Each structure stands twice: as C-alpha cells, then as structure tokens.
Amino acid sequence: MPGLTRETGYTEHPFDKKFGVRTSGLVAGRHLRSGHRHDRYATAYFGVAPSVFYALIKRWQRTRPIAPIEDFTFIDIGAGMGRAMLLASQLPFRSVRGVELNPTLLRIARRNLEHWRKSGQARAPIRLSAGDAAHFRFPDGPCLAFLFNPFGAPVMKRFVRHLAASFKDRPSQLDLLYVNYEQEHTIAVQRGMQRLFLGPVKRSYADTRADQRIMTNQPDGEYTSDDYEDCSIWRWLGACN
Ligand SMILES: C[S@@+](CC[C@H](N)C(=O)[O-])C[C@H]1O[C@@H](n2cnc3c(N)ncnc32)[C@H](O)[C@@H]1O
C-alpha cells in the first residue's frame, strides 16, 4: 500500500522503535480501499501522536466523567494499525476496543496487538473488530469513543446519528474525544451532545519532530502537521437535552 514502503515515503516514528511494533506510515485516503461504499470518505491513515493522546485523556479526566476510568470501555473509531488502542491499553480502562474498515491495516493492527499482549504491555483486555464504524455495536457500560479524524462529513453524520440511536436510553454513558476535528459541526448539531472542551492540544517536541519528518517524506506533500492538534471533548446527555 503506498505510504507503507520506503520508496513511497515510509518513515518510522520512535514509538515503533521503542515498543517493537508497526504503527508508522502515512497512507492517503484514496489508497484506503476495502470495497466498502464508505472508502471514499476515509481521510488517511496516520497514527496519533502519543503526547497528544495522553494529554487529551488527562483533560477528559478533568471533565468529571460519570464513572472512574476503570469502568469505561475505550473504543477507537477507525483504529488503523492500533496505535491509540495500544496507548489506551496502558491505562486502567475496563477494556479497549477498536473498529477498522481497511483489511491491510487490520492485519497489521492484529499483529501489533498480539505482540503487545505477549510482551505484557496491556493492562486491559483488547479487541479489534473489522467493519464500518457507522454500524459498530457499542458495549454496555460507560464508553469513551476516540476519533482521530477518521472520515469526512457523510460518514461522520451517519456515525453521529448511530451514536444517538445506540445511547438513546443511556444518558451520560458516552464521552467522545475528537482529534483534528474537521467535522466538528456534525457533532455540534446533534441534540443531546454537550461540548466540554475545544482547543489545541500540544504535541511534545519529540512527536512534533517525528511527525514533521514523516510529513516531509510523503511523496505528494498533501498532508501537514503542527506542534498541536485541534481537539474537542463531548458528552452525550441524552435525547431529552
Ligand atoms: C487517522 S487514522 C487514525 C488511526 C488510529 N485511530 C490512531 O489514532 O492511531 C483513521 C483511520 O480510520 C479508518 N476509517 C476510515 N473510515 C472508516 C470507517 N467508515 N469505519 C472504520 N474505520 C474507518 C481509516 O482506515 C484509518 O485507519
């Protein structure tokens, strides 16, 4: 797949070197083909910066979630090669889930998860599902959905409607973290969703350098990265609100 070989700009992030996994690479949305009609709305594959991920989780914990982190299931919507799942599994979540549409990325993610479990890095049980995020079946109990700008407006709208239907009778059981919030307005117009945070979350110096090196090496130069990500945090209060 273009973006995953050295000839097509593949550049390793230090996270992979440190943990012996493969989550680096930048794959343009047009190369993410699975045969599903939602392929055309995929933005790109790119692993989240670990520093942004942890900073956003810290911010979320300051928003007074309905339950302690130990009661929450973390769910990566568009899990890619699984970097956010690996990071989440180092925290004391009840469990870590993910859903990914692309079969090549799924295969790589499953290898990473296997390595993670065997090397004793995972504190929580982890499970990755194949399929479209707009049909993901959410587990019981408090859920924390994580989105790193996975798809464009048509799928995002479907996904938000799916959230509202899935949590119809479960007020406050869903929190949502959104990194690089290009489709923020689709959440804002959904009745029952309350925004708790909107703003930049800083990348560490090491992540900024690593991600900029990856951007510099991409052959078509179409994606950019900065020393922060625009992020938001949302809570589902229920359809009556
Ligand atoms: C920017 S990557 C994020 C990867 C991962 N969440 C992370 O932070 O490391 C977005 C991912 O969403 C996936 N994706 C796009 N559309 C999807 C859909 N409809 N259902 C499930 N996954 C999808 C892409 O294949 C890609 O792997």
Coordinates of C-alpha atoms and ligand atoms in Angstrom, one line a residue:
M1 CA 0.0 0.0 0.0
P2 CA 1.5 3.4 -0.9
G3 CA 2.8 5.1 2.2
L4 CA 4.0 1.8 3.8
T5 CA 7.2 1.3 1.9
R6 CA 10.4 3.3 2.0
E7 CA 10.1 4.1 -1.7
T8 CA 6.7 5.7 -1.1
G9 CA 7.8 7.8 1.9
Y10 CA 7.5 5.4 4.8
T11 CA 9.3 6.9 7.9
E12 CA 9.3 5.3 11.3
H13 CA 8.0 7.0 14.4
P14 CA 10.2 6.5 17.5
F15 CA 7.1 4.9 19.2
D16 CA 7.5 1.8 17.0
K17 CA 11.2 1.5 17.6
K18 CA 10.7 1.8 21.4
F19 CA 8.0 -0.9 21.6
G20 CA 8.8 -3.2 18.6
V21 CA 5.5 -2.6 16.8
R22 CA 4.5 -1.2 13.4
T23 CA 2.2 1.8 13.6
S24 CA 4.0 4.4 11.5
G25 CA 3.3 5.4 7.9
L26 CA 1.0 7.9 6.2
V27 CA -1.5 6.5 3.8
A28 CA -3.6 8.9 1.8
G29 CA -7.3 8.4 1.9
R30 CA -7.6 7.4 -1.8
H31 CA -5.3 4.4 -1.1
L32 CA -7.5 3.0 1.7
R33 CA -9.7 0.7 -0.3
S34 CA -11.7 -2.2 1.2
G35 CA -14.5 -2.4 -1.3
H36 CA -16.9 -0.7 1.1
R37 CA -19.0 2.3 -0.1
H38 CA -17.6 4.4 2.7
D39 CA -14.0 4.0 1.5
R40 CA -14.2 7.2 -0.5
Y41 CA -14.8 9.2 2.7
A42 CA -11.7 7.9 4.5
T43 CA -9.3 10.8 5.3
A44 CA -6.0 9.0 5.7
Y45 CA -4.1 6.6 7.9
F46 CA -1.8 8.2 10.4
G47 CA -1.1 7.1 14.0
V48 CA -2.0 9.6 16.7
A49 CA 0.9 11.4 18.5
P50 CA 1.3 9.6 21.9
S51 CA 1.8 13.0 23.7
V52 CA -1.4 14.4 22.2
F53 CA -3.3 11.2 23.1
Y54 CA -2.2 11.2 26.8
A55 CA -2.7 15.0 27.2
L56 CA -6.3 14.6 25.8
I57 CA -7.0 11.7 28.2
K58 CA -5.8 13.9 31.1
R59 CA -8.1 16.7 30.0
W60 CA -11.0 14.3 29.7
Q61 CA -10.4 13.0 33.2
R62 CA -10.8 16.6 34.5
T63 CA -14.3 16.8 33.0
R64 CA -15.9 14.7 35.8
P65 CA -16.9 11.6 33.7
I66 CA -19.8 9.6 35.0
A67 CA -17.6 6.9 36.4
P68 CA -13.9 6.2 37.2
I69 CA -11.7 5.2 34.2
E70 CA -11.7 1.6 35.5
D71 CA -15.5 1.4 34.5
F72 CA -15.0 2.8 31.0
T73 CA -14.5 0.9 27.7
F74 CA -12.2 2.8 25.4
I75 CA -13.2 2.5 21.7
D76 CA -11.0 3.6 18.8
I77 CA -13.3 4.5 15.9
G78 CA -11.0 3.9 12.9
A79 CA -8.3 2.1 14.7
G80 CA -5.8 1.9 11.8
M81 CA -2.7 0.0 12.9
G82 CA -3.8 0.2 16.5
R83 CA -1.6 2.9 18.0
A84 CA -4.3 4.6 20.1
M85 CA -5.5 1.2 21.3
L86 CA -2.0 0.3 22.4
L87 CA -1.7 3.6 24.2
A88 CA -5.1 3.2 25.8
S89 CA -4.3 -0.3 27.0
Q90 CA -1.5 1.0 29.2
L91 CA -4.2 2.9 31.2
P92 CA -6.6 1.2 33.6
F93 CA -9.7 1.1 31.3
R94 CA -12.1 -1.7 31.8
S95 CA -11.4 -2.8 28.3
V96 CA -10.1 -1.5 25.0
R97 CA -12.0 -1.9 21.7
G98 CA -11.4 -0.7 18.2
V99 CA -13.1 -0.9 14.8
E100 CA -11.3 -0.6 11.4
L101 CA -12.6 -0.8 7.8
N102 CA -9.4 -1.5 5.9
P103 CA -8.2 -5.1 5.8
T104 CA -4.5 -4.4 5.4
L105 CA -4.4 -2.0 8.4
L106 CA -6.5 -4.6 10.4
R107 CA -3.9 -7.3 9.7
I108 CA -1.0 -5.1 10.8
A109 CA -3.0 -3.9 13.9
R110 CA -3.7 -7.6 14.9
R111 CA 0.0 -8.4 14.8
N112 CA 0.7 -5.3 16.9
L113 CA -1.9 -6.3 19.5
E114 CA -0.6 -9.8 19.7
H115 CA 3.0 -8.5 20.3
W116 CA 1.6 -6.1 22.9
R117 CA -0.2 -8.8 24.8
K118 CA 2.8 -11.2 24.7
S119 CA 5.2 -8.6 25.9
G120 CA 2.9 -7.8 28.9
Q121 CA 2.2 -4.2 27.9
A122 CA -1.6 -4.4 28.0
R123 CA -3.3 -3.7 31.3
A124 CA -6.8 -4.1 29.8
P125 CA -8.3 -6.7 27.6
I126 CA -8.2 -5.6 23.9
R127 CA -10.4 -6.5 21.0
L128 CA -10.4 -5.2 17.4
S129 CA -13.4 -5.6 15.1
A130 CA -13.5 -5.4 11.3
G131 CA -16.1 -3.2 9.7
D132 CA -17.7 0.2 9.2
A133 CA -17.7 2.5 12.2
A134 CA -21.3 3.6 11.4
H135 CA -22.5 0.1 12.4
F136 CA -20.3 -0.6 15.4
R137 CA -22.2 -2.2 18.3
F138 CA -21.3 -0.4 21.5
P139 CA -20.8 -2.5 24.6
D140 CA -22.7 -2.0 27.9
G141 CA -21.4 0.4 30.5
P142 CA -19.7 3.8 30.1
C143 CA -17.9 4.2 26.8
L144 CA -15.2 6.6 25.7
A145 CA -15.1 6.9 21.9
F146 CA -11.9 8.2 20.3
L147 CA -11.8 9.6 16.8
F148 CA -8.6 10.8 15.1
N149 CA -10.3 12.5 12.1
P150 CA -11.2 9.1 10.5
F151 CA -13.8 10.2 7.9
G152 CA -15.5 13.0 6.0
A153 CA -18.9 14.5 6.5
P154 CA -21.3 11.9 5.0
V155 CA -19.9 9.1 7.2
M156 CA -19.5 11.3 10.2
K157 CA -23.2 12.3 10.0
R158 CA -24.2 8.7 9.9
F159 CA -21.9 7.8 12.8
V160 CA -23.3 10.6 15.0
R161 CA -26.8 9.5 14.2
H162 CA -25.8 6.0 15.1
L163 CA -24.3 7.2 18.4
A164 CA -27.6 9.0 19.3
A165 CA -29.6 5.8 18.5
S166 CA -27.2 3.5 20.3
F167 CA -27.2 5.6 23.5
K168 CA -30.9 6.7 23.3
D169 CA -31.7 5.3 26.7
R170 CA -28.2 5.7 28.2
P171 CA -27.7 9.4 29.2
S172 CA -24.1 10.3 30.2
Q173 CA -22.8 6.8 29.2
L174 CA -20.9 8.1 26.2
D175 CA -18.0 10.6 26.1
L176 CA -16.2 11.3 22.9
L177 CA -12.7 12.6 22.1
Y178 CA -12.1 14.1 18.7
V179 CA -8.6 14.8 17.4
N180 CA -8.2 17.1 14.4
Y181 CA -11.9 17.9 14.4
E182 CA -12.6 18.6 10.8
Q183 CA -16.3 17.5 11.1
E184 CA -16.9 19.2 14.5
H185 CA -20.1 20.8 13.3
T186 CA -21.8 17.5 12.7
I187 CA -21.5 16.7 16.4
A188 CA -22.5 20.3 17.4
V189 CA -25.9 20.0 15.6
Q190 CA -26.8 16.7 17.2
R191 CA -29.3 17.2 20.0
G192 CA -28.1 15.7 23.3
M193 CA -24.4 16.3 22.8
Q194 CA -22.6 18.7 25.0
R195 CA -19.2 20.1 24.3
L196 CA -16.9 20.1 27.3
F197 CA -13.6 21.2 25.6
L198 CA -12.5 22.8 22.4
G199 CA -8.9 23.8 21.7
P200 CA -5.4 22.9 20.7
V201 CA -3.6 20.1 22.5
K202 CA 0.2 20.3 22.3
R203 CA 2.5 17.7 20.7
S204 CA 5.7 17.1 22.6
Y205 CA 8.9 18.3 21.0
A206 CA 9.9 14.7 20.1
D207 CA 6.5 13.9 18.5
T208 CA 6.5 17.2 16.6
R209 CA 9.9 16.4 15.1
A210 CA 8.9 12.8 14.3
D211 CA 5.6 13.7 12.6
Q212 CA 7.3 16.6 10.7
R213 CA 9.9 14.1 9.3
I214 CA 7.1 11.8 8.2
M215 CA 5.3 14.8 6.5
T216 CA 8.5 15.9 4.8
N217 CA 9.0 12.4 3.3
Q218 CA 5.5 12.0 1.9
P219 CA 5.7 11.9 -1.9
D220 CA 2.8 14.2 -2.8
G221 CA 3.2 16.6 0.1
E222 CA -0.6 16.8 0.7
Y223 CA -0.8 16.5 4.5
T224 CA 0.7 18.7 7.1
S225 CA 1.3 18.6 10.9
D226 CA 1.9 21.2 13.5
D227 CA 3.1 21.3 17.1
Y228 CA -0.5 20.8 18.3
E229 CA -3.8 19.1 17.3
D230 CA -7.2 20.8 17.4
C231 CA -9.2 18.7 19.8
S232 CA -12.7 18.5 21.3
I233 CA -14.3 16.6 24.1
W234 CA -18.1 15.8 24.1
R235 CA -20.6 14.1 26.4
W236 CA -23.9 12.5 25.4
L237 CA -26.5 13.9 27.8
G238 CA -29.4 12.1 26.2
A239 CA -32.0 12.9 23.6
C240 CA -34.2 15.0 26.0
N241 CA -31.4 17.6 26.5
Ligands
LIG1 C1 -6.2 9.0 11.0 S1 -6.3 7.2 11.1 C2 -6.4 7.0 12.9 C3 -5.7 5.7 13.4 C4 -5.8 5.5 14.9 N1 -7.1 5.9 15.4 C5 -4.8 6.2 15.7 O1 -5.1 7.3 16.3 O2 -3.6 5.8 15.7 C6 -8.1 7.0 10.6 C7 -8.5 5.5 10.4 O3 -9.9 5.5 10.2 C8 -10.2 4.4 9.3 N2 -11.5 4.5 8.8 C9 -11.9 5.4 7.8 N3 -13.2 5.2 7.5 C10 -13.7 4.2 8.4 C11 -15.0 3.6 8.6 N4 -16.0 4.0 7.9 N5 -15.1 2.7 9.5 C12 -14.0 2.3 10.2 N6 -12.7 2.8 10.1 C13 -12.6 3.8 9.1 C14 -9.0 4.5 8.3 O4 -8.9 3.3 7.6 C15 -7.9 4.9 9.2 O5 -7.2 3.7 9.6

